[in-house]
Tab-separated table of C-alpha atoms in Angstrom:
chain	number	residue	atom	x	y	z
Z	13	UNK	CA	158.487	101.525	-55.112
Z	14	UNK	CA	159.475	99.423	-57.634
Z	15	UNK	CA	162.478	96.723	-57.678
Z	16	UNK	CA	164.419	95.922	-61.182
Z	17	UNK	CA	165.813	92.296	-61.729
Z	18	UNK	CA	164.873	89.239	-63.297
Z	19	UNK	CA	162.419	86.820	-61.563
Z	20	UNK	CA	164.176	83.340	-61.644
Z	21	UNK	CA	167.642	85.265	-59.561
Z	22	UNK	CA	168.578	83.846	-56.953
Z	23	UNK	CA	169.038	87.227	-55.115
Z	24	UNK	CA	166.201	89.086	-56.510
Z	25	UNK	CA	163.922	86.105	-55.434
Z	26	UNK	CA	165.427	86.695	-51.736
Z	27	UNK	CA	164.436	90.682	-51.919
Z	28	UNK	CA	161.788	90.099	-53.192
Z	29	UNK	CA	160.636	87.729	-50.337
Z	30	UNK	CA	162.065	90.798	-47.704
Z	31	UNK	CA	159.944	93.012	-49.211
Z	32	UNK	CA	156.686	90.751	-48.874
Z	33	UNK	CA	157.738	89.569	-45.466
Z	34	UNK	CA	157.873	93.834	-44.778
Z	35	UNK	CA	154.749	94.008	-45.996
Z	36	UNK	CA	156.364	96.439	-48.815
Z	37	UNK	CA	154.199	97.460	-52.011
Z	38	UNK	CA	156.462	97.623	-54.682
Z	39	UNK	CA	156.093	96.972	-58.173
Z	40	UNK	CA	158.083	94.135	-60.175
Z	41	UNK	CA	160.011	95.096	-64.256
Z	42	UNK	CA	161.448	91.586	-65.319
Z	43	UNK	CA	164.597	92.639	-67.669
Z	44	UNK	CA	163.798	89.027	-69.556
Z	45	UNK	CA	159.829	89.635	-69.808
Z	46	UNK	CA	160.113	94.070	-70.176
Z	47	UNK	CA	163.680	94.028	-71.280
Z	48	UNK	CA	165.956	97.266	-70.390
Z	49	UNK	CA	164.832	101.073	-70.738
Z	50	UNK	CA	167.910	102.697	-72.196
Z	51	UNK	CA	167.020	106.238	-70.505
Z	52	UNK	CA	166.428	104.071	-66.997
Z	53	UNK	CA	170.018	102.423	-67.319
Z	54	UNK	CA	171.514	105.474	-68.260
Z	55	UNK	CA	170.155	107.332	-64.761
Z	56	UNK	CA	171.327	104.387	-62.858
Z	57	UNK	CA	174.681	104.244	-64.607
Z	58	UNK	CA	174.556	108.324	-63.382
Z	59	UNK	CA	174.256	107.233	-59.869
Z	60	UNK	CA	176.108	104.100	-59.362
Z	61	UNK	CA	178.738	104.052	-61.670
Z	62	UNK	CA	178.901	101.851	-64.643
Z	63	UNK	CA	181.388	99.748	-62.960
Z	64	UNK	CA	179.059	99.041	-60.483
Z	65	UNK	CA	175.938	98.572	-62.680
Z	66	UNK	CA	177.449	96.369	-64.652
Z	67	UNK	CA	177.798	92.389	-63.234
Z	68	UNK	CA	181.135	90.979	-64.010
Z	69	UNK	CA	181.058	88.447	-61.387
Z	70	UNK	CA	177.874	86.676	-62.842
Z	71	UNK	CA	178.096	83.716	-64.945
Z	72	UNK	CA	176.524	86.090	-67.788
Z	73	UNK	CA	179.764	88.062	-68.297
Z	74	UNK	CA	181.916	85.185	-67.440
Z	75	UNK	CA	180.502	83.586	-70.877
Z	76	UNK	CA	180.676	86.500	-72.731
Z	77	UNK	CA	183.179	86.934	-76.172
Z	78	UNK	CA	186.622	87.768	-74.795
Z	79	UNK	CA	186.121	90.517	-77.824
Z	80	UNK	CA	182.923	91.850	-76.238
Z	81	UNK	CA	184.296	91.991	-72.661
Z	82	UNK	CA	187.219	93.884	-74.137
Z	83	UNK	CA	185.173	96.241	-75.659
Z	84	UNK	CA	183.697	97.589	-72.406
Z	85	UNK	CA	185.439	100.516	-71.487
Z	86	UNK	CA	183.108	103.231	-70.436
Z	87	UNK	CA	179.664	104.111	-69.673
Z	88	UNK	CA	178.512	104.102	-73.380
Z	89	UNK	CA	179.690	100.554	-74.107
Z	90	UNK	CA	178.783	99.104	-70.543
Z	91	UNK	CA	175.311	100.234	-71.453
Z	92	UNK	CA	175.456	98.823	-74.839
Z	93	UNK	CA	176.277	95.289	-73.538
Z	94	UNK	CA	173.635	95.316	-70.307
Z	95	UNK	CA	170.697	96.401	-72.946
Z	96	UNK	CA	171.896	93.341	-75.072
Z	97	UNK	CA	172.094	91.086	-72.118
Z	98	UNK	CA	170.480	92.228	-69.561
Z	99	UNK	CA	171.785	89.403	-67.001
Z	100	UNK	CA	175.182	91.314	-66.917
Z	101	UNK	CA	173.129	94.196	-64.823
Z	102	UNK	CA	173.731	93.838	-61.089
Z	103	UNK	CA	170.313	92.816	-59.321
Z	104	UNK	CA	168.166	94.087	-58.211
Z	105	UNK	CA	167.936	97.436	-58.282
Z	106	UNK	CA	165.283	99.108	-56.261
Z	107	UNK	CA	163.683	102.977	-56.888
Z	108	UNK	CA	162.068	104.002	-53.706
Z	109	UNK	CA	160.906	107.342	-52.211
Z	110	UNK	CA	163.815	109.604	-53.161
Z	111	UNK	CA	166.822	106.958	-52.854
Z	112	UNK	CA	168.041	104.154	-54.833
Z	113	UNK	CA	169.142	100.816	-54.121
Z	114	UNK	CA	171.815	98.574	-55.824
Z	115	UNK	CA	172.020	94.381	-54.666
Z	116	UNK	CA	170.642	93.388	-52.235
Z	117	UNK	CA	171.896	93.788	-48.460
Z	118	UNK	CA	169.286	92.518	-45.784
Z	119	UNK	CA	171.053	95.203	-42.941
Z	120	UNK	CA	171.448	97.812	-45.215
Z	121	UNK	CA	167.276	97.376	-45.989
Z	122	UNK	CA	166.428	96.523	-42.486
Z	123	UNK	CA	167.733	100.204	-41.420
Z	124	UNK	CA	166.541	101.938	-44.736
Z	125	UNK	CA	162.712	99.811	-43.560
Z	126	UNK	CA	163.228	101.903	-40.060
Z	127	UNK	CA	163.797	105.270	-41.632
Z	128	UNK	CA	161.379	105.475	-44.159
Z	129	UNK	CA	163.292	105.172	-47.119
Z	130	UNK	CA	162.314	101.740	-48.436
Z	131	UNK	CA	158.884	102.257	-49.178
């Protein structure tokens, strides 16, 4: 399993801690310290919609250029802005066995724990 985000969140620091408490292995990619696969964006884009990848509640986007907020209008330049600043992507973002995860939602985990899928 492995959980996207960036360490010093707030929210990733609180899945993070689920996981651990679950005794979950999972592996850790910091978008500050690994920055942002293109071709890994682009799959979750696929799946979650850029609307929903892309953050624009977070103080990130809130300080953005009005220009470069402007310019987001699709997938292509959604993605163009998270690689640049990867704080705009929603966090975290978890791969496990055959389903994905986007924020975190202690419930939502807690039943995905009890099936299997969060492992």
């Amino acid at each position: 399993m492995k959980l996207y985000g960036i360490r010093n969140c707030d929210t990733v620091k609180k899945a993070r801690k689920f996981l651990e408490e679950a005794g979950v292995d999972y592996s850790f990619h910091d978008y500050k310290k690994e920055g942002v696969d293109a071709d890994k964006l682009a799959a979750f884009v696929s799946e979650f919609g850029w609307d929903t990848v892309l953050n624009k509640k977070g103080t990130t986007w809130r300080k953005l250029d009005d220009d470069v907020k402007e310019s987001v209008t699709d997938a292509q330049s959604a993605m163009a802005v998270m690689i640049d600043n990867p704080s705009t992507i929603k966090r975290p973002i978890v791969e496990a066995q055959g389903k994905n995860f986007i924020g975190f939602d202690p419930v939502a985990w807690e039943m995905s724990l009890e099936l299997g899928e969060l492992k």
